[in-house]
Amino acid sequence: MQVFKEIAGRVCAAWALVTFMITFLLVLPFALISYLFSEPASTAYFIRVSKVWMHVWFFLIGCRIRIRGTGNFKKGIGYVVTCNHNSLLDIPLSSAFIPGPNKTIAKSSFAKIPIFGWYYTKGSVLVDRKSETSRKRSIEKMKAVLRQGMHMCIYPEGTRNRTEALLKPFYNGAFKLAEDTGHPIIPAVILGTKQAVPLHKPFFFLPRTLEIHFLKPVEVNGRNTAALKEEVFGVMESYLSAHTEVEK
């Protein structure tokens, strides 16, 4: 049985890759229209296109999508959205299904990929982690995103969680951004992606239900970075612990 599962995982991974590339090429002309608009209308249009694309792609690869907690977003407020990070599927899931226009902090190296880089750049605040200048510039860009009424999505673990812990220790960036701007934080918990694309198996994918749960906002209320980080970590860790049955 395990042999059949391994074969199925590779076949499904190949199908997911092929359908991703085909649907990307089909949606790209519509996505590039977003460059004709000014912000935040530009990103709002881009996210609507992305959402349609992801609905189609996830359907083609056999993944059901379940979104909870969108009512925690209040109209006209830009939030710092913090997501756990387990898989390559996390970013397309979060970017497309965060309610309203949003951008994701992302590696600048991916923007160099031919053609895809145009799409990737539009939905991101790019940063070169090795460059102090780039990191400082990205902070100002994220503040601008929030000022324009958009949401800023950050993965505070920094990289995908390859440990047995529910969460890796958080970096300060998301919480310093909230402290500096006063914008509230919405913790977001992603479920299912770790099982769909296991980190320890190269080129492997099996369809399953993918979920993103948006939790109640954490207000800044004059608190510093350390206090905000501690509270959000605790909220997300407790929620993940309570939903471990979903992950099995």
PDB file of C-alpha atoms in Angstrom:
ATOM      1  CA  MET A   1       0.000   0.000   0.000  1.00  0.00           C
ATOM      2  CA  GLN A   2       2.833   2.413   0.823  1.00  0.00           C
ATOM      3  CA  VAL A   3       4.340   1.864  -2.631  1.00  0.00           C
ATOM      4  CA  PHE A   4       1.059   2.820  -4.307  1.00  0.00           C
ATOM      5  CA  LYS A   5       0.841   5.924  -2.115  1.00  0.00           C
ATOM      6  CA  GLU A   6       4.354   6.976  -3.111  1.00  0.00           C
ATOM      7  CA  ILE A   7       3.562   6.527  -6.794  1.00  0.00           C
ATOM      8  CA  ALA A   8       0.268   8.391  -6.448  1.00  0.00           C
ATOM      9  CA  GLY A   9       2.043  11.246  -4.684  1.00  0.00           C
ATOM     10  CA  ARG A  10       4.476  11.706  -7.557  1.00  0.00           C
ATOM     11  CA  VAL A  11       1.744  11.480 -10.205  1.00  0.00           C
ATOM     12  CA  CYS A  12      -0.374  14.035  -8.341  1.00  0.00           C
ATOM     13  CA  ALA A  13       2.654  16.319  -7.959  1.00  0.00           C
ATOM     14  CA  ALA A  14       3.274  16.179 -11.716  1.00  0.00           C
ATOM     15  CA  TRP A  15      -0.392  16.942 -12.411  1.00  0.00           C
ATOM     16  CA  ALA A  16      -0.336  19.848  -9.938  1.00  0.00           C
ATOM     17  CA  LEU A  17       2.775  21.314 -11.576  1.00  0.00           C
ATOM     18  CA  VAL A  18       1.426  20.994 -15.120  1.00  0.00           C
ATOM     19  CA  THR A  19      -1.963  22.477 -14.257  1.00  0.00           C
ATOM     20  CA  PHE A  20      -0.301  25.277 -12.299  1.00  0.00           C
ATOM     21  CA  MET A  21       1.772  26.310 -15.313  1.00  0.00           C
ATOM     22  CA  ILE A  22      -1.110  26.056 -17.785  1.00  0.00           C
ATOM     23  CA  THR A  23      -3.583  27.980 -15.649  1.00  0.00           C
ATOM     24  CA  PHE A  24      -0.913  30.568 -14.820  1.00  0.00           C
ATOM     25  CA  LEU A  25      -0.317  31.299 -18.494  1.00  0.00           C
ATOM     26  CA  LEU A  26      -4.058  31.623 -19.044  1.00  0.00           C
ATOM     27  CA  VAL A  27      -4.563  34.016 -16.127  1.00  0.00           C
ATOM     28  CA  LEU A  28      -1.388  36.079 -16.631  1.00  0.00           C
ATOM     29  CA  PRO A  29      -2.805  38.525 -19.256  1.00  0.00           C
ATOM     30  CA  PHE A  30      -5.700  39.365 -16.941  1.00  0.00           C
ATOM     31  CA  ALA A  31      -3.388  39.770 -13.936  1.00  0.00           C
ATOM     32  CA  LEU A  32      -1.054  42.123 -15.813  1.00  0.00           C
ATOM     33  CA  ILE A  33      -3.954  44.536 -16.379  1.00  0.00           C
ATOM     34  CA  SER A  34      -3.547  45.407 -12.685  1.00  0.00           C
ATOM     35  CA  TYR A  35      -0.396  47.377 -13.577  1.00  0.00           C
ATOM     36  CA  LEU A  36      -2.614  49.923 -15.361  1.00  0.00           C
ATOM     37  CA  PHE A  37      -4.323  50.982 -12.113  1.00  0.00           C
ATOM     38  CA  SER A  38      -3.088  52.956  -9.130  1.00  0.00           C
ATOM     39  CA  GLU A  39      -3.094  51.559  -5.602  1.00  0.00           C
ATOM     40  CA  PRO A  40      -5.049  50.234  -3.821  1.00  0.00           C
ATOM     41  CA  ALA A  41      -7.354  49.509  -6.795  1.00  0.00           C
ATOM     42  CA  SER A  42      -4.466  47.810  -8.583  1.00  0.00           C
ATOM     43  CA  THR A  43      -3.876  45.232  -5.867  1.00  0.00           C
ATOM     44  CA  ALA A  44      -7.620  44.813  -5.231  1.00  0.00           C
ATOM     45  CA  TYR A  45      -8.098  43.813  -8.873  1.00  0.00           C
ATOM     46  CA  PHE A  46      -5.001  41.596  -8.790  1.00  0.00           C
ATOM     47  CA  ILE A  47      -6.243  39.694  -5.730  1.00  0.00           C
ATOM     48  CA  ARG A  48      -9.651  39.127  -7.329  1.00  0.00           C
ATOM     49  CA  VAL A  49      -7.935  37.590 -10.354  1.00  0.00           C
ATOM     50  CA  SER A  50      -5.698  35.517  -8.083  1.00  0.00           C
ATOM     51  CA  LYS A  51      -8.692  34.235  -6.143  1.00  0.00           C
ATOM     52  CA  VAL A  52     -10.390  33.023  -9.320  1.00  0.00           C
ATOM     53  CA  TRP A  53      -7.158  31.359 -10.430  1.00  0.00           C
ATOM     54  CA  MET A  54      -6.652  29.589  -7.111  1.00  0.00           C
ATOM     55  CA  HIS A  55     -10.269  28.402  -7.005  1.00  0.00           C
ATOM     56  CA  VAL A  56      -9.775  26.822 -10.431  1.00  0.00           C
ATOM     57  CA  TRP A  57      -6.337  25.363  -9.693  1.00  0.00           C
ATOM     58  CA  PHE A  58      -7.214  23.900  -6.305  1.00  0.00           C
ATOM     59  CA  PHE A  59     -10.317  22.336  -7.888  1.00  0.00           C
ATOM     60  CA  LEU A  60      -8.222  20.781 -10.656  1.00  0.00           C
ATOM     61  CA  ILE A  61      -5.783  19.230  -8.181  1.00  0.00           C
ATOM     62  CA  GLY A  62      -8.548  17.924  -5.942  1.00  0.00           C
ATOM     63  CA  CYS A  63      -8.172  20.211  -2.922  1.00  0.00           C
ATOM     64  CA  ARG A  64     -11.213  21.551  -1.109  1.00  0.00           C
ATOM     65  CA  ILE A  65     -10.766  25.022   0.391  1.00  0.00           C
ATOM     66  CA  ARG A  66     -12.271  25.963   3.741  1.00  0.00           C
ATOM     67  CA  ILE A  67     -12.043  29.561   4.980  1.00  0.00           C
ATOM     68  CA  ARG A  68     -13.158  30.641   8.440  1.00  0.00           C
ATOM     69  CA  GLY A  69     -13.150  33.911  10.351  1.00  0.00           C
ATOM     70  CA  THR A  70     -13.383  36.429   7.505  1.00  0.00           C
ATOM     71  CA  GLY A  71     -15.824  38.400   9.666  1.00  0.00           C
ATOM     72  CA  ASN A  72     -12.878  39.393  11.862  1.00  0.00           C
ATOM     73  CA  PHE A  73     -11.772  41.810   9.138  1.00  0.00           C
ATOM     74  CA  LYS A  74     -13.440  45.215   9.418  1.00  0.00           C
ATOM     75  CA  LYS A  75     -13.903  47.272   6.276  1.00  0.00           C
ATOM     76  CA  GLY A  76     -11.462  50.159   5.854  1.00  0.00           C
ATOM     77  CA  ILE A  77      -8.810  48.771   8.219  1.00  0.00           C
ATOM     78  CA  GLY A  78      -5.489  47.379   7.076  1.00  0.00           C
ATOM     79  CA  TYR A  79      -4.317  44.452   9.191  1.00  0.00           C
ATOM     80  CA  VAL A  80      -0.993  42.760   9.766  1.00  0.00           C
ATOM     81  CA  VAL A  81      -1.879  39.120   9.047  1.00  0.00           C
ATOM     82  CA  THR A  82       0.462  36.539  10.580  1.00  0.00           C
ATOM     83  CA  CYS A  83       0.375  32.990   9.157  1.00  0.00           C
ATOM     84  CA  ASN A  84       2.109  29.776  10.142  1.00  0.00           C
ATOM     85  CA  HIS A  85       4.310  28.332   7.409  1.00  0.00           C
ATOM     86  CA  ASN A  86       4.502  24.616   6.573  1.00  0.00           C
ATOM     87  CA  SER A  87       4.386  24.295   2.793  1.00  0.00           C
ATOM     88  CA  LEU A  88       4.745  25.923  -0.614  1.00  0.00           C
ATOM     89  CA  LEU A  89       0.933  25.894  -0.747  1.00  0.00           C
ATOM     90  CA  ASP A  90       0.672  28.386   2.130  1.00  0.00           C
ATOM     91  CA  ILE A  91       1.360  31.520   0.104  1.00  0.00           C
ATOM     92  CA  PRO A  92      -1.119  30.933  -2.753  1.00  0.00           C
ATOM     93  CA  LEU A  93      -3.727  29.960  -0.167  1.00  0.00           C
ATOM     94  CA  SER A  94      -3.229  32.995   2.061  1.00  0.00           C
ATOM     95  CA  SER A  95      -2.705  35.601  -0.651  1.00  0.00           C
ATOM     96  CA  ALA A  96      -5.821  34.663  -2.601  1.00  0.00           C
ATOM     97  CA  PHE A  97      -8.163  34.155   0.340  1.00  0.00           C
ATOM     98  CA  ILE A  98      -7.264  36.966   2.729  1.00  0.00           C
ATOM     99  CA  PRO A  99     -10.362  39.191   2.430  1.00  0.00           C
ATOM    100  CA  GLY A 100      -9.513  42.280   0.413  1.00  0.00           C
ATOM    101  CA  PRO A 101      -6.333  43.617  -1.180  1.00  0.00           C
ATOM    102  CA  ASN A 102      -3.149  42.373   0.425  1.00  0.00           C
ATOM    103  CA  LYS A 103       0.548  41.891  -0.167  1.00  0.00           C
ATOM    104  CA  THR A 104       2.934  39.261   1.168  1.00  0.00           C
ATOM    105  CA  ILE A 105       6.515  39.781   2.293  1.00  0.00           C
ATOM    106  CA  ALA A 106       8.542  37.607  -0.084  1.00  0.00           C
ATOM    107  CA  LYS A 107      12.047  36.740  -1.243  1.00  0.00           C
ATOM    108  CA  SER A 108      13.305  39.010  -4.002  1.00  0.00           C
ATOM    109  CA  SER A 109      15.060  36.084  -5.705  1.00  0.00           C
ATOM    110  CA  PHE A 110      11.745  34.653  -6.939  1.00  0.00           C
ATOM    111  CA  ALA A 111      11.030  37.880  -8.818  1.00  0.00           C
ATOM    112  CA  LYS A 112      13.876  36.975 -11.187  1.00  0.00           C
ATOM    113  CA  ILE A 113      11.984  33.958 -12.585  1.00  0.00           C
ATOM    114  CA  PRO A 114      11.083  34.761 -16.216  1.00  0.00           C
ATOM    115  CA  ILE A 115       7.423  35.745 -16.751  1.00  0.00           C
ATOM    116  CA  PHE A 116       6.310  34.459 -13.329  1.00  0.00           C
ATOM    117  CA  GLY A 117       8.369  37.251 -11.763  1.00  0.00           C
ATOM    118  CA  TRP A 118       5.938  39.854 -13.110  1.00  0.00           C
ATOM    119  CA  TYR A 119       3.055  38.179 -11.316  1.00  0.00           C
ATOM    120  CA  TYR A 120       5.036  37.453  -8.178  1.00  0.00           C
ATOM    121  CA  THR A 121       6.228  41.051  -7.841  1.00  0.00           C
ATOM    122  CA  LYS A 122       2.720  42.479  -8.039  1.00  0.00           C
ATOM    123  CA  GLY A 123       1.492  40.517  -5.029  1.00  0.00           C
ATOM    124  CA  SER A 124       4.566  41.039  -2.872  1.00  0.00           C
ATOM    125  CA  VAL A 125       6.753  43.368  -0.905  1.00  0.00           C
ATOM    126  CA  LEU A 126      10.136  42.038  -1.970  1.00  0.00           C
ATOM    127  CA  VAL A 127      13.103  41.722   0.378  1.00  0.00           C
ATOM    128  CA  ASP A 128      16.653  40.493   0.070  1.00  0.00           C
ATOM    129  CA  ARG A 129      17.311  39.131   3.542  1.00  0.00           C
ATOM    130  CA  LYS A 130      21.057  39.392   3.054  1.00  0.00           C
ATOM    131  CA  SER A 131      20.865  43.138   2.454  1.00  0.00           C
ATOM    132  CA  GLU A 132      20.363  45.541   5.353  1.00  0.00           C
ATOM    133  CA  THR A 133      19.322  48.252   2.874  1.00  0.00           C
ATOM    134  CA  SER A 134      16.704  45.968   1.327  1.00  0.00           C
ATOM    135  CA  ARG A 135      15.298  45.026   4.731  1.00  0.00           C
ATOM    136  CA  LYS A 136      14.935  48.677   5.746  1.00  0.00           C
ATOM    137  CA  ARG A 137      13.321  49.538   2.412  1.00  0.00           C
ATOM    138  CA  SER A 138      10.864  46.652   2.768  1.00  0.00           C
ATOM    139  CA  ILE A 139       9.735  47.980   6.154  1.00  0.00           C
ATOM    140  CA  GLU A 140       8.825  51.329   4.604  1.00  0.00           C
ATOM    141  CA  LYS A 141       6.989  49.576   1.776  1.00  0.00           C
ATOM    142  CA  MET A 142       4.980  47.497   4.248  1.00  0.00           C
ATOM    143  CA  LYS A 143       4.008  50.634   6.151  1.00  0.00           C
ATOM    144  CA  ALA A 144       2.844  52.151   2.859  1.00  0.00           C
ATOM    145  CA  VAL A 145       0.717  49.066   2.157  1.00  0.00           C
ATOM    146  CA  LEU A 146      -1.058  49.495   5.491  1.00  0.00           C
ATOM    147  CA  ARG A 147      -1.517  53.245   4.976  1.00  0.00           C
ATOM    148  CA  GLN A 148      -3.317  52.498   1.720  1.00  0.00           C
ATOM    149  CA  GLY A 149      -5.854  50.356   3.563  1.00  0.00           C
ATOM    150  CA  MET A 150      -4.449  47.035   2.393  1.00  0.00           C
ATOM    151  CA  HIS A 151      -3.402  44.073   4.521  1.00  0.00           C
ATOM    152  CA  MET A 152       0.200  42.986   4.991  1.00  0.00           C
ATOM    153  CA  CYS A 153       0.690  39.221   5.204  1.00  0.00           C
ATOM    154  CA  ILE A 154       3.796  38.032   7.051  1.00  0.00           C
ATOM    155  CA  TYR A 155       5.052  34.577   7.993  1.00  0.00           C
ATOM    156  CA  PRO A 156       6.725  35.308  11.355  1.00  0.00           C
ATOM    157  CA  GLU A 157       8.458  31.903  11.472  1.00  0.00           C
ATOM    158  CA  GLY A 158      10.553  33.176   8.556  1.00  0.00           C
ATOM    159  CA  THR A 159      10.855  29.863   6.733  1.00  0.00           C
ATOM    160  CA  ARG A 160       8.835  26.654   6.516  1.00  0.00           C
ATOM    161  CA  ASN A 161       8.556  24.761   9.784  1.00  0.00           C
ATOM    162  CA  ARG A 162      10.620  21.578   9.437  1.00  0.00           C
ATOM    163  CA  THR A 163      10.470  20.786  13.158  1.00  0.00           C
ATOM    164  CA  GLU A 164       8.062  18.665  15.197  1.00  0.00           C
ATOM    165  CA  ALA A 165       6.885  21.773  17.081  1.00  0.00           C
ATOM    166  CA  LEU A 166       3.560  23.357  16.186  1.00  0.00           C
ATOM    167  CA  LEU A 167       5.346  26.654  15.511  1.00  0.00           C
ATOM    168  CA  LYS A 168       8.933  27.803  15.169  1.00  0.00           C
ATOM    169  CA  PRO A 169       9.996  30.826  17.255  1.00  0.00           C
ATOM    170  CA  PHE A 170       8.755  34.072  15.725  1.00  0.00           C
ATOM    171  CA  TYR A 171      10.899  36.864  14.320  1.00  0.00           C
ATOM    172  CA  ASN A 172      10.119  40.416  15.391  1.00  0.00           C
ATOM    173  CA  GLY A 173       9.266  41.989  12.024  1.00  0.00           C
ATOM    174  CA  ALA A 174       5.471  41.605  11.949  1.00  0.00           C
ATOM    175  CA  PHE A 175       5.098  42.806  15.520  1.00  0.00           C
ATOM    176  CA  LYS A 176       7.470  45.745  15.147  1.00  0.00           C
ATOM    177  CA  LEU A 177       5.416  46.757  12.091  1.00  0.00           C
ATOM    178  CA  ALA A 178       2.234  46.631  14.166  1.00  0.00           C
ATOM    179  CA  GLU A 179       3.847  48.553  17.031  1.00  0.00           C
ATOM    180  CA  ASP A 180       5.168  51.278  14.724  1.00  0.00           C
ATOM    181  CA  THR A 181       1.920  51.742  12.779  1.00  0.00           C
ATOM    182  CA  GLY A 182      -0.730  50.893  15.374  1.00  0.00           C
ATOM    183  CA  HIS A 183      -2.444  48.530  12.939  1.00  0.00           C
ATOM    184  CA  PRO A 184      -4.013  45.466  14.577  1.00  0.00           C
ATOM    185  CA  ILE A 185      -2.773  41.936  13.957  1.00  0.00           C
ATOM    186  CA  ILE A 186      -4.959  39.095  12.729  1.00  0.00           C
ATOM    187  CA  PRO A 187      -3.411  35.707  13.526  1.00  0.00           C
ATOM    188  CA  ALA A 188      -4.153  33.217  10.737  1.00  0.00           C
ATOM    189  CA  VAL A 189      -3.766  29.464  11.100  1.00  0.00           C
ATOM    190  CA  ILE A 190      -3.245  27.322   7.997  1.00  0.00           C
ATOM    191  CA  LEU A 191      -4.193  23.634   8.181  1.00  0.00           C
ATOM    192  CA  GLY A 192      -3.706  20.769   5.765  1.00  0.00           C
ATOM    193  CA  THR A 193      -0.839  22.036   3.627  1.00  0.00           C
ATOM    194  CA  LYS A 194       1.784  20.172   5.651  1.00  0.00           C
ATOM    195  CA  GLN A 195       0.063  16.881   4.901  1.00  0.00           C
ATOM    196  CA  ALA A 196      -0.619  17.708   1.249  1.00  0.00           C
ATOM    197  CA  VAL A 197       3.039  18.538   0.575  1.00  0.00           C
ATOM    198  CA  PRO A 198       5.227  16.832   3.227  1.00  0.00           C
ATOM    199  CA  LEU A 199       8.552  18.578   3.630  1.00  0.00           C
ATOM    200  CA  HIS A 200      10.512  15.344   3.953  1.00  0.00           C
ATOM    201  CA  LYS A 201       9.282  13.972   0.606  1.00  0.00           C
ATOM    202  CA  PRO A 202      10.687  15.516  -2.589  1.00  0.00           C
ATOM    203  CA  PHE A 203       8.194  16.155  -5.402  1.00  0.00           C
ATOM    204  CA  PHE A 204       5.213  14.690  -3.559  1.00  0.00           C
ATOM    205  CA  PHE A 205       1.606  15.889  -3.304  1.00  0.00           C
ATOM    206  CA  LEU A 206      -1.681  14.317  -2.277  1.00  0.00           C
ATOM    207  CA  PRO A 207      -5.005  16.194  -2.387  1.00  0.00           C
ATOM    208  CA  ARG A 208      -6.747  17.065   0.844  1.00  0.00           C
ATOM    209  CA  THR A 209      -8.854  19.825   2.375  1.00  0.00           C
ATOM    210  CA  LEU A 210      -6.834  22.996   2.903  1.00  0.00           C
ATOM    211  CA  GLU A 211      -7.982  25.488   5.508  1.00  0.00           C
ATOM    212  CA  ILE A 212      -7.135  28.970   6.666  1.00  0.00           C
ATOM    213  CA  HIS A 213      -8.741  30.240   9.871  1.00  0.00           C
ATOM    214  CA  PHE A 214      -8.584  33.958  10.635  1.00  0.00           C
ATOM    215  CA  LEU A 215      -8.675  34.540  14.398  1.00  0.00           C
ATOM    216  CA  LYS A 216      -9.794  37.573  16.394  1.00  0.00           C
ATOM    217  CA  PRO A 217      -7.659  40.711  15.966  1.00  0.00           C
ATOM    218  CA  VAL A 218      -4.936  41.476  18.473  1.00  0.00           C
ATOM    219  CA  GLU A 219      -4.944  45.215  19.134  1.00  0.00           C
ATOM    220  CA  VAL A 220      -1.686  47.057  19.734  1.00  0.00           C
ATOM    221  CA  ASN A 221      -2.982  49.309  22.526  1.00  0.00           C
ATOM    222  CA  GLY A 222       0.452  50.781  23.177  1.00  0.00           C
ATOM    223  CA  ARG A 223       2.150  47.427  23.673  1.00  0.00           C
ATOM    224  CA  ASN A 224       5.660  46.779  22.447  1.00  0.00           C
ATOM    225  CA  THR A 225       6.985  44.246  19.957  1.00  0.00           C
ATOM    226  CA  ALA A 226       7.856  41.607  22.557  1.00  0.00           C
ATOM    227  CA  ALA A 227       4.400  41.677  24.169  1.00  0.00           C
ATOM    228  CA  LEU A 228       2.627  41.470  20.822  1.00  0.00           C
ATOM    229  CA  LYS A 229       4.830  38.613  19.644  1.00  0.00           C
ATOM    230  CA  GLU A 230       4.231  36.652  22.844  1.00  0.00           C
ATOM    231  CA  GLU A 231       0.444  37.053  22.662  1.00  0.00           C
ATOM    232  CA  VAL A 232       0.134  36.180  18.967  1.00  0.00           C
ATOM    233  CA  PHE A 233       2.427  33.168  19.339  1.00  0.00           C
ATOM    234  CA  GLY A 234       0.333  31.934  22.253  1.00  0.00           C
ATOM    235  CA  VAL A 235      -2.947  32.423  20.393  1.00  0.00           C
ATOM    236  CA  MET A 236      -1.738  30.600  17.287  1.00  0.00           C
ATOM    237  CA  GLU A 237      -0.049  27.784  19.201  1.00  0.00           C
ATOM    238  CA  SER A 238      -3.157  27.177  21.327  1.00  0.00           C
ATOM    239  CA  TYR A 239      -5.380  27.143  18.250  1.00  0.00           C
ATOM    240  CA  LEU A 240      -3.109  24.701  16.439  1.00  0.00           C
ATOM    241  CA  SER A 241      -2.990  22.468  19.509  1.00  0.00           C
ATOM    242  CA  ALA A 242      -6.785  22.427  19.708  1.00  0.00           C
ATOM    243  CA  HIS A 243      -7.060  21.523  16.019  1.00  0.00           C
ATOM    244  CA  THR A 244      -4.465  18.775  15.799  1.00  0.00           C
ATOM    245  CA  GLU A 245      -7.196  16.293  14.865  1.00  0.00           C
ATOM    246  CA  VAL A 246      -7.711  18.249  11.643  1.00  0.00           C
ATOM    247  CA  GLU A 247      -4.049  17.696  10.817  1.00  0.00           C
ATOM    248  CA  LYS A 248      -4.069  13.904  11.220  1.00  0.00           C
TER     249      LYS A 248
END
